[in-house]
Amino acid sequence: MSQPVLAETANGVLQITLNRPDQLNAFTVEMHEHLRAALYRAAAEDDIRAVLITGAGRGFCAGQDLSERDPDSGDIVDLGKTLRSNYNPLIKSMRALEKPIVGAVNGVAAGAGANFALACDIVVAAESARFIQAFANIGLIPDAGGTFTLSRLVGETRAKALAMTGMPLGAAEAAQWGLIFKCFPDDQLMTEARSLAESLASGATLGMGKAKLAIQAAATNTMDEQLELEAVLQAELGASTDFREGVRAFLEKRPPKFTGK
Ligand code: T3D
């Protein structure tokens, strides 16, 4: 049986490919286990400097695999429990990873699949991709961080409209709204996404990881707290090899060779 998640490294990038194309890469419990393992590996291995996440086949991810939910069984599935044991740890581990994550949304991203995509640090999408808060169609609220992320990315008005209507938002409009970074013609997506991920992986990734943490912290910090956090993190980075190399390379008028240390 094929693996539900493929994880391959090349040129400092761990590429994670959701691999249930016939179900548009919908999440199963097994897929969550594999994703957790891949993200654990991304955190643990120094040679992995950036992560690229995409989907196999025509979809990115259709959210929870609804065939794991039986509406006719007498048992009520505790969705709070499935969120706490699968989706919440997934989103938390993506946000905690001090390495850049590029999401390459190759096709439809629906439900938790859309919010999983939006939890990546830099999201690029194929022109034909759509983002759908499909929860509205089955009487749920956006999860996988959606209620936090959506309003911050596109404001409350648009966040509520997406959540309540479940309307598909095309990639070009998603980029105009600021929901994602950029969209590319379908046949160029993976070349562009790989090139972005590899260029990040060869950059000053220690600093990128701290920038990620600081920008995320700004969502809840006061200005004073944020200024202090910047001072703490900058002190740490000022003692890094990458900082010394960056300044030295500038003064010597040559490209820097960063190691992420
Ligand atoms: O339960 C909990 O733990 C709580 C957490 C919830 C998180 C969530 O994500 S809730 C939201 C779940 N997702 C959805 O409601 C989306 C359901 N899918 C769709 O609405 C549509 O499939 C799409 C809009 C995503 C794509 O439409 P389309 O027309 O391009 O494709 P399709 O024909 O509907 O789907 C293709 C196949 O994928 C099809 O299988 P088949 O008929 O070829 O054998 C379809 O059943 C399967 N598929 C698509 N989405 C799911 C799925 N199978 C299982 N679960 C899915 N979510």
mmCIF file of C-alpha atoms and ligand atoms in Angstrom:
data_model
loop_
_atom_site.group_PDB
_atom_site.id
_atom_site.type_symbol
_atom_site.label_atom_id
_atom_site.label_comp_id
_atom_site.label_asym_id
_atom_site.label_seq_id
_atom_site.Cartn_x
_atom_site.Cartn_y
_atom_site.Cartn_z
ATOM 1 C CA MET A 1 0.000 0.000 0.000
ATOM 2 C CA SER A 2 1.331 3.465 -0.846
ATOM 3 C CA GLN A 3 2.413 5.813 1.927
ATOM 4 C CA PRO A 4 -0.134 8.549 2.773
ATOM 5 C CA VAL A 5 2.698 11.082 3.086
ATOM 6 C CA LEU A 6 5.950 11.184 1.112
ATOM 7 C CA ALA A 7 8.961 12.906 2.676
ATOM 8 C CA GLU A 8 12.107 13.454 0.614
ATOM 9 C CA THR A 9 15.114 15.719 1.147
ATOM 10 C CA ALA A 10 17.200 17.454 -1.516
ATOM 11 C CA ASN A 11 19.291 20.638 -1.410
ATOM 12 C CA GLY A 12 18.387 21.372 2.211
ATOM 13 C CA VAL A 13 14.630 21.114 1.575
ATOM 14 C CA LEU A 14 12.347 18.467 3.059
ATOM 15 C CA GLN A 15 9.499 18.057 0.584
ATOM 16 C CA ILE A 16 6.357 16.676 2.216
ATOM 17 C CA THR A 17 3.778 15.455 -0.297
ATOM 18 C CA LEU A 18 0.294 14.488 0.865
ATOM 19 C CA ASN A 19 -0.287 11.285 -1.039
ATOM 20 C CA ARG A 20 -3.944 10.184 -1.148
ATOM 21 C CA PRO A 21 -4.720 11.663 -4.573
ATOM 22 C CA ASP A 22 -7.928 9.668 -5.128
ATOM 23 C CA GLN A 23 -9.442 11.314 -2.043
ATOM 24 C CA LEU A 24 -7.896 14.735 -2.861
ATOM 25 C CA ASN A 25 -5.412 14.041 -0.033
ATOM 26 C CA ALA A 26 -8.060 14.167 2.691
ATOM 27 C CA PHE A 27 -6.666 13.704 6.206
ATOM 28 C CA THR A 28 -6.896 10.331 7.914
ATOM 29 C CA VAL A 29 -5.563 9.398 11.340
ATOM 30 C CA GLU A 30 -2.729 7.541 9.619
ATOM 31 C CA MET A 31 -1.872 10.585 7.520
ATOM 32 C CA HIS A 32 -1.692 12.716 10.662
ATOM 33 C CA GLU A 33 0.773 10.226 12.186
ATOM 34 C CA HIS A 34 3.005 10.431 9.107
ATOM 35 C CA LEU A 35 2.788 14.221 9.003
ATOM 36 C CA ARG A 36 3.773 14.453 12.658
ATOM 37 C CA ALA A 37 6.788 12.223 11.972
ATOM 38 C CA ALA A 38 7.844 14.323 8.958
ATOM 39 C CA LEU A 39 7.603 17.583 10.908
ATOM 40 C CA TYR A 40 9.482 16.045 13.836
ATOM 41 C CA ARG A 41 12.217 15.094 11.382
ATOM 42 C CA ALA A 42 12.263 18.643 9.968
ATOM 43 C CA ALA A 43 12.861 19.992 13.466
ATOM 44 C CA ALA A 44 15.455 17.389 14.438
ATOM 45 C CA GLU A 45 17.724 17.287 11.368
ATOM 46 C CA ASP A 46 20.169 20.177 10.946
ATOM 47 C CA ASP A 47 20.593 19.448 7.243
ATOM 48 C CA ILE A 48 16.928 20.266 6.688
ATOM 49 C CA ARG A 49 16.842 24.064 6.410
ATOM 50 C CA ALA A 50 13.390 24.532 4.828
ATOM 51 C CA VAL A 51 10.195 22.547 4.249
ATOM 52 C CA LEU A 52 8.012 22.414 1.143
ATOM 53 C CA ILE A 53 4.486 21.013 1.460
ATOM 54 C CA THR A 54 2.319 20.036 -1.500
ATOM 55 C CA GLY A 55 -0.286 17.484 -2.594
ATOM 56 C CA ALA A 56 -0.136 14.604 -5.066
ATOM 57 C CA GLY A 57 -2.587 14.591 -7.974
ATOM 58 C CA ARG A 58 -5.113 17.315 -8.730
ATOM 59 C CA GLY A 59 -5.877 18.413 -5.159
ATOM 60 C CA PHE A 60 -3.874 19.872 -2.291
ATOM 61 C CA CYS A 61 -6.014 18.601 0.598
ATOM 62 C CA ALA A 62 -9.789 18.197 1.047
ATOM 63 C CA GLY A 63 -9.684 18.385 4.856
ATOM 64 C CA GLN A 64 -10.881 15.633 7.141
ATOM 65 C CA ASP A 65 -11.611 12.357 5.320
ATOM 66 C CA LEU A 66 -15.357 12.234 5.846
ATOM 67 C CA SER A 67 -15.455 8.479 5.293
ATOM 68 C CA GLU A 68 -13.898 8.225 8.773
ATOM 69 C CA ARG A 69 -17.103 9.809 10.148
ATOM 70 C CA ASP A 70 -20.277 7.740 10.145
ATOM 71 C CA PRO A 71 -23.338 9.977 10.594
ATOM 72 C CA ASP A 72 -25.583 6.929 10.976
ATOM 73 C CA SER A 73 -23.692 5.244 13.775
ATOM 74 C CA GLY A 74 -25.227 5.723 17.197
ATOM 75 C CA ASP A 75 -21.877 7.002 18.521
ATOM 76 C CA ILE A 76 -21.166 10.704 18.431
ATOM 77 C CA VAL A 77 -17.541 11.311 17.456
ATOM 78 C CA ASP A 78 -15.920 13.730 19.877
ATOM 79 C CA LEU A 79 -14.589 16.263 17.388
ATOM 80 C CA GLY A 80 -12.950 18.190 20.226
ATOM 81 C CA LYS A 81 -10.857 15.105 20.834
ATOM 82 C CA THR A 82 -9.907 14.668 17.157
ATOM 83 C CA LEU A 83 -8.866 18.316 16.986
ATOM 84 C CA ARG A 84 -6.830 18.077 20.199
ATOM 85 C CA SER A 85 -5.117 14.870 19.187
ATOM 86 C CA ASN A 86 -4.513 15.486 15.483
ATOM 87 C CA TYR A 87 -5.169 18.946 14.009
ATOM 88 C CA ASN A 88 -4.042 21.134 16.890
ATOM 89 C CA PRO A 89 -0.649 19.406 17.318
ATOM 90 C CA LEU A 90 -0.136 19.619 13.551
ATOM 91 C CA ILE A 91 -0.694 23.373 13.377
ATOM 92 C CA LYS A 92 1.284 23.967 16.587
ATOM 93 C CA SER A 93 4.266 22.018 15.294
ATOM 94 C CA MET A 94 4.238 24.016 12.045
ATOM 95 C CA ARG A 95 4.199 27.304 13.945
ATOM 96 C CA ALA A 96 6.877 26.132 16.392
ATOM 97 C CA LEU A 97 9.251 24.921 13.669
ATOM 98 C CA GLU A 98 12.058 27.491 13.496
ATOM 99 C CA LYS A 99 12.560 26.870 9.784
ATOM 100 C CA PRO A 100 10.606 28.299 6.856
ATOM 101 C CA ILE A 101 7.689 26.264 5.493
ATOM 102 C CA VAL A 102 6.568 26.907 1.928
ATOM 103 C CA GLY A 103 3.092 25.653 1.010
ATOM 104 C CA ALA A 104 2.661 24.868 -2.706
ATOM 105 C CA VAL A 105 -1.095 24.608 -3.154
ATOM 106 C CA ASN A 106 -1.439 22.636 -6.368
ATOM 107 C CA GLY A 107 -5.240 22.303 -6.373
ATOM 108 C CA VAL A 108 -8.296 22.523 -4.179
ATOM 109 C CA ALA A 109 -7.641 23.155 -0.470
ATOM 110 C CA ALA A 110 -10.827 22.621 1.516
ATOM 111 C CA GLY A 111 -11.803 22.576 5.199
ATOM 112 C CA ALA A 112 -8.855 21.770 7.428
ATOM 113 C CA GLY A 113 -6.875 21.331 4.202
ATOM 114 C CA ALA A 114 -7.264 25.056 3.477
ATOM 115 C CA ASN A 115 -6.235 26.066 6.981
ATOM 116 C CA PHE A 116 -3.333 23.604 6.981
ATOM 117 C CA ALA A 117 -2.135 25.354 3.788
ATOM 118 C CA LEU A 118 -2.540 28.769 5.431
ATOM 119 C CA ALA A 119 -0.456 27.600 8.408
ATOM 120 C CA CYS A 120 2.563 27.422 6.093
ATOM 121 C CA ASP A 121 4.819 30.484 6.347
ATOM 122 C CA ILE A 122 4.789 31.349 2.652
ATOM 123 C CA VAL A 123 1.866 30.087 0.598
ATOM 124 C CA VAL A 124 2.024 29.949 -3.189
ATOM 125 C CA ALA A 125 -0.694 28.410 -5.318
ATOM 126 C CA ALA A 126 -1.489 27.253 -8.833
ATOM 127 C CA GLU A 127 -3.900 29.557 -10.668
ATOM 128 C CA SER A 128 -6.484 26.763 -10.742
ATOM 129 C CA ALA A 129 -6.319 26.173 -6.959
ATOM 130 C CA ARG A 130 -9.277 27.121 -4.754
ATOM 131 C CA PHE A 131 -9.487 27.754 -1.026
ATOM 132 C CA ILE A 132 -12.755 26.613 0.533
ATOM 133 C CA GLN A 133 -13.836 26.918 4.164
ATOM 134 C CA ALA A 134 -15.972 23.849 3.508
ATOM 135 C CA PHE A 135 -16.920 23.538 7.190
ATOM 136 C CA ALA A 136 -20.002 25.684 6.517
ATOM 137 C CA ASN A 137 -21.373 22.940 4.253
ATOM 138 C CA ILE A 138 -21.362 20.396 7.090
ATOM 139 C CA GLY A 139 -22.370 22.620 9.993
ATOM 140 C CA LEU A 140 -18.916 23.150 11.532
ATOM 141 C CA ILE A 141 -16.671 26.128 12.217
ATOM 142 C CA PRO A 142 -13.262 26.662 10.613
ATOM 143 C CA ASP A 143 -10.686 24.668 12.552
ATOM 144 C CA ALA A 144 -6.979 23.853 12.164
ATOM 145 C CA GLY A 145 -6.397 27.454 13.260
ATOM 146 C CA GLY A 146 -8.767 28.963 10.688
ATOM 147 C CA THR A 147 -10.643 31.232 13.088
ATOM 148 C CA PHE A 148 -7.288 32.672 14.203
ATOM 149 C CA THR A 149 -5.566 32.864 10.834
ATOM 150 C CA LEU A 150 -8.342 34.008 8.504
ATOM 151 C CA SER A 151 -9.269 37.238 10.263
ATOM 152 C CA ARG A 152 -5.606 38.161 10.672
ATOM 153 C CA LEU A 153 -4.884 37.586 7.003
ATOM 154 C CA VAL A 154 -7.968 39.101 5.388
ATOM 155 C CA GLY A 155 -9.842 40.939 8.180
ATOM 156 C CA GLU A 156 -13.021 40.010 10.011
ATOM 157 C CA THR A 157 -15.442 40.906 7.230
ATOM 158 C CA ARG A 158 -13.914 38.602 4.659
ATOM 159 C CA ALA A 159 -13.085 35.934 7.257
ATOM 160 C CA LYS A 160 -16.712 35.729 8.346
ATOM 161 C CA ALA A 161 -17.951 35.669 4.742
ATOM 162 C CA LEU A 162 -15.580 32.807 3.863
ATOM 163 C CA ALA A 163 -16.496 30.888 7.029
ATOM 164 C CA MET A 164 -20.256 31.329 6.696
ATOM 165 C CA THR A 165 -20.679 30.846 2.939
ATOM 166 C CA GLY A 166 -18.039 28.194 2.233
ATOM 167 C CA MET A 167 -17.538 30.016 -1.087
ATOM 168 C CA PRO A 168 -14.532 28.849 -3.111
ATOM 169 C CA LEU A 169 -11.878 31.554 -3.373
ATOM 170 C CA GLY A 170 -9.657 31.256 -6.451
ATOM 171 C CA ALA A 171 -5.907 31.552 -6.092
ATOM 172 C CA ALA A 172 -5.615 34.893 -7.931
ATOM 173 C CA GLU A 173 -8.230 36.481 -5.673
ATOM 174 C CA ALA A 174 -6.666 34.841 -2.617
ATOM 175 C CA ALA A 175 -3.387 36.554 -3.545
ATOM 176 C CA GLN A 176 -5.157 39.910 -4.074
ATOM 177 C CA TRP A 177 -6.811 39.574 -0.668
ATOM 178 C CA GLY A 178 -3.481 38.798 1.015
ATOM 179 C CA LEU A 179 -4.600 35.312 2.011
ATOM 180 C CA ILE A 180 -1.605 33.852 0.164
ATOM 181 C CA PHE A 181 1.698 35.227 -1.115
ATOM 182 C CA LYS A 182 1.485 34.607 -4.868
ATOM 183 C CA CYS A 183 -0.121 32.487 -7.526
ATOM 184 C CA PHE A 184 1.553 31.028 -10.601
ATOM 185 C CA PRO A 185 0.388 29.357 -13.807
ATOM 186 C CA ASP A 186 -0.304 25.704 -12.987
ATOM 187 C CA ASP A 187 2.637 24.355 -14.975
ATOM 188 C CA GLN A 188 5.074 26.700 -13.201
ATOM 189 C CA LEU A 189 3.944 26.203 -9.598
ATOM 190 C CA MET A 190 6.317 23.449 -8.525
ATOM 191 C CA THR A 191 9.359 24.969 -10.250
ATOM 192 C CA GLU A 192 8.677 28.308 -8.562
ATOM 193 C CA ALA A 193 7.901 26.740 -5.177
ATOM 194 C CA ARG A 194 11.028 24.542 -5.219
ATOM 195 C CA SER A 195 13.211 27.424 -6.269
ATOM 196 C CA LEU A 196 11.786 29.547 -3.432
ATOM 197 C CA ALA A 197 12.248 26.752 -0.868
ATOM 198 C CA GLU A 198 15.815 26.049 -2.019
ATOM 199 C CA SER A 199 16.743 29.710 -1.950
ATOM 200 C CA LEU A 200 15.386 29.962 1.615
ATOM 201 C CA ALA A 201 17.270 26.780 2.568
ATOM 202 C CA SER A 202 20.559 28.298 1.464
ATOM 203 C CA GLY A 203 19.855 31.560 3.313
ATOM 204 C CA ALA A 204 20.210 32.695 6.923
ATOM 205 C CA THR A 205 17.645 30.208 8.219
ATOM 206 C CA LEU A 206 18.418 30.768 11.895
ATOM 207 C CA GLY A 207 17.270 34.383 11.491
ATOM 208 C CA MET A 208 14.267 33.325 9.397
ATOM 209 C CA GLY A 209 13.149 30.980 12.172
ATOM 210 C CA LYS A 210 13.365 33.770 14.758
ATOM 211 C CA ALA A 211 11.568 36.224 12.428
ATOM 212 C CA LYS A 212 8.762 33.671 12.133
ATOM 213 C CA LEU A 213 8.445 33.342 15.925
ATOM 214 C CA ALA A 214 8.518 37.109 16.422
ATOM 215 C CA ILE A 215 5.902 37.854 13.764
ATOM 216 C CA GLN A 216 3.634 35.166 15.212
ATOM 217 C CA ALA A 217 4.099 36.547 18.732
ATOM 218 C CA ALA A 218 3.055 40.007 17.508
ATOM 219 C CA ALA A 219 -0.506 38.704 17.129
ATOM 220 C CA THR A 220 -0.921 38.752 20.905
ATOM 221 C CA ASN A 221 1.944 40.912 22.263
ATOM 222 C CA THR A 222 1.814 44.589 23.146
ATOM 223 C CA MET A 223 4.224 46.921 21.344
ATOM 224 C CA ASP A 224 6.434 47.022 24.452
ATOM 225 C CA GLU A 225 6.519 43.238 24.656
ATOM 226 C CA GLN A 226 7.288 43.004 20.978
ATOM 227 C CA LEU A 227 10.148 45.530 21.191
ATOM 228 C CA GLU A 228 11.646 43.529 24.054
ATOM 229 C CA LEU A 229 11.243 40.259 22.126
ATOM 230 C CA GLU A 230 13.059 41.825 19.165
ATOM 231 C CA ALA A 231 15.902 42.837 21.495
ATOM 232 C CA VAL A 232 16.160 39.323 22.955
ATOM 233 C CA LEU A 233 16.123 37.589 19.575
ATOM 234 C CA GLN A 234 18.471 40.102 17.948
ATOM 235 C CA ALA A 235 20.955 39.599 20.800
ATOM 236 C CA GLU A 236 20.875 35.876 20.093
ATOM 237 C CA LEU A 237 21.304 36.372 16.345
ATOM 238 C CA GLY A 238 24.071 38.935 16.844
ATOM 239 C CA ALA A 239 26.170 36.104 18.287
ATOM 240 C CA SER A 240 25.455 33.763 15.347
ATOM 241 C CA THR A 241 27.826 32.541 12.661
ATOM 242 C CA ASP A 242 25.355 33.653 9.986
ATOM 243 C CA PHE A 243 25.409 37.255 11.232
ATOM 244 C CA ARG A 244 29.209 37.340 11.199
ATOM 245 C CA GLU A 245 29.274 35.747 7.743
ATOM 246 C CA GLY A 246 26.628 38.149 6.393
ATOM 247 C CA VAL A 247 28.524 41.242 7.554
ATOM 248 C CA ARG A 248 31.901 39.846 6.450
ATOM 249 C CA ALA A 249 30.523 38.965 2.997
ATOM 250 C CA PHE A 250 29.032 42.452 2.644
ATOM 251 C CA LEU A 251 32.325 44.115 3.524
ATOM 252 C CA GLU A 252 34.272 41.783 1.222
ATOM 253 C CA LYS A 253 31.725 42.382 -1.579
ATOM 254 C CA ARG A 254 31.003 38.654 -2.122
ATOM 255 C CA PRO A 255 27.885 36.477 -1.737
ATOM 256 C CA PRO A 256 27.448 35.133 1.813
ATOM 257 C CA LYS A 257 27.654 31.421 2.600
ATOM 258 C CA PHE A 258 25.082 30.859 5.329
ATOM 259 C CA THR A 259 24.925 27.687 7.394
ATOM 260 C CA GLY A 260 21.840 28.331 9.512
ATOM 261 C CA LYS A 261 23.999 28.529 12.643
HETATM 262 O O1 T3D B 1 -13.963 15.477 11.877
HETATM 263 C C1 T3D B 1 -13.143 16.070 12.556
HETATM 264 O O2 T3D B 1 -12.173 15.480 13.072
HETATM 265 C C2 T3D B 1 -13.285 17.549 12.727
HETATM 266 C C3 T3D B 1 -12.361 18.226 11.795
HETATM 267 C C4 T3D B 1 -12.822 18.650 10.618
HETATM 268 C C5 T3D B 1 -11.903 19.252 9.644
HETATM 269 C C6 T3D B 1 -12.480 19.363 8.272
HETATM 270 O O3 T3D B 1 -11.678 19.442 7.366
HETATM 271 S S1 T3D B 1 -14.158 19.409 8.039
HETATM 272 C C7 T3D B 1 -14.286 19.620 6.267
HETATM 273 C C8 T3D B 1 -14.124 18.320 5.536
HETATM 274 N N1 T3D B 1 -13.982 18.520 4.121
HETATM 275 C C9 T3D B 1 -15.013 18.794 3.321
HETATM 276 O O4 T3D B 1 -16.130 18.951 3.744
HETATM 277 C C10 T3D B 1 -14.716 18.872 1.837
HETATM 278 C C11 T3D B 1 -15.457 17.758 1.101
HETATM 279 N N2 T3D B 1 -15.094 17.765 -0.293
HETATM 280 C C12 T3D B 1 -15.622 18.626 -1.173
HETATM 281 O O5 T3D B 1 -16.417 19.485 -0.851
HETATM 282 C C13 T3D B 1 -15.205 18.458 -2.606
HETATM 283 O O6 T3D B 1 -14.698 17.173 -2.784
HETATM 284 C C14 T3D B 1 -14.119 19.480 -3.028
HETATM 285 C C15 T3D B 1 -14.761 20.872 -3.129
HETATM 286 C C16 T3D B 1 -12.954 19.503 -2.076
HETATM 287 C C17 T3D B 1 -13.594 19.089 -4.437
HETATM 288 O O7 T3D B 1 -14.678 18.931 -5.319
HETATM 289 P P1 T3D B 1 -14.434 18.218 -6.735
HETATM 290 O O8 T3D B 1 -15.719 18.268 -7.467
HETATM 291 O O9 T3D B 1 -13.233 18.825 -7.375
HETATM 292 O O10 T3D B 1 -14.018 16.697 -6.395
HETATM 293 P P2 T3D B 1 -14.994 15.529 -5.876
HETATM 294 O O11 T3D B 1 -15.498 14.761 -7.044
HETATM 295 O O12 T3D B 1 -15.974 16.030 -4.915
HETATM 296 O O13 T3D B 1 -13.933 14.624 -5.060
HETATM 297 C C18 T3D B 1 -13.046 13.740 -5.711
HETATM 298 C C19 T3D B 1 -12.955 12.492 -4.871
HETATM 299 O O14 T3D B 1 -12.392 12.838 -3.609
HETATM 300 C C20 T3D B 1 -14.331 11.882 -4.578
HETATM 301 O O15 T3D B 1 -14.187 10.495 -4.498
HETATM 302 P P3 T3D B 1 -14.764 9.550 -5.672
HETATM 303 O O16 T3D B 1 -16.206 9.872 -5.846
HETATM 304 O O17 T3D B 1 -13.959 9.927 -6.898
HETATM 305 O O18 T3D B 1 -14.488 8.166 -5.192
HETATM 306 C C21 T3D B 1 -14.649 12.439 -3.209
HETATM 307 O O19 T3D B 1 -15.530 11.625 -2.476
HETATM 308 C C22 T3D B 1 -13.265 12.416 -2.546
HETATM 309 N N3 T3D B 1 -13.214 13.403 -1.467
HETATM 310 C C23 T3D B 1 -13.181 14.733 -1.561
HETATM 311 N N4 T3D B 1 -13.157 15.276 -0.359
HETATM 312 C C24 T3D B 1 -13.176 14.268 0.529
HETATM 313 C C25 T3D B 1 -13.218 13.057 -0.175
HETATM 314 N N5 T3D B 1 -13.271 11.882 0.444
HETATM 315 C C26 T3D B 1 -13.290 11.884 1.797
HETATM 316 N N6 T3D B 1 -13.252 13.006 2.526
HETATM 317 C C27 T3D B 1 -13.189 14.204 1.941
HETATM 318 N N7 T3D B 1 -13.098 15.329 2.694
#
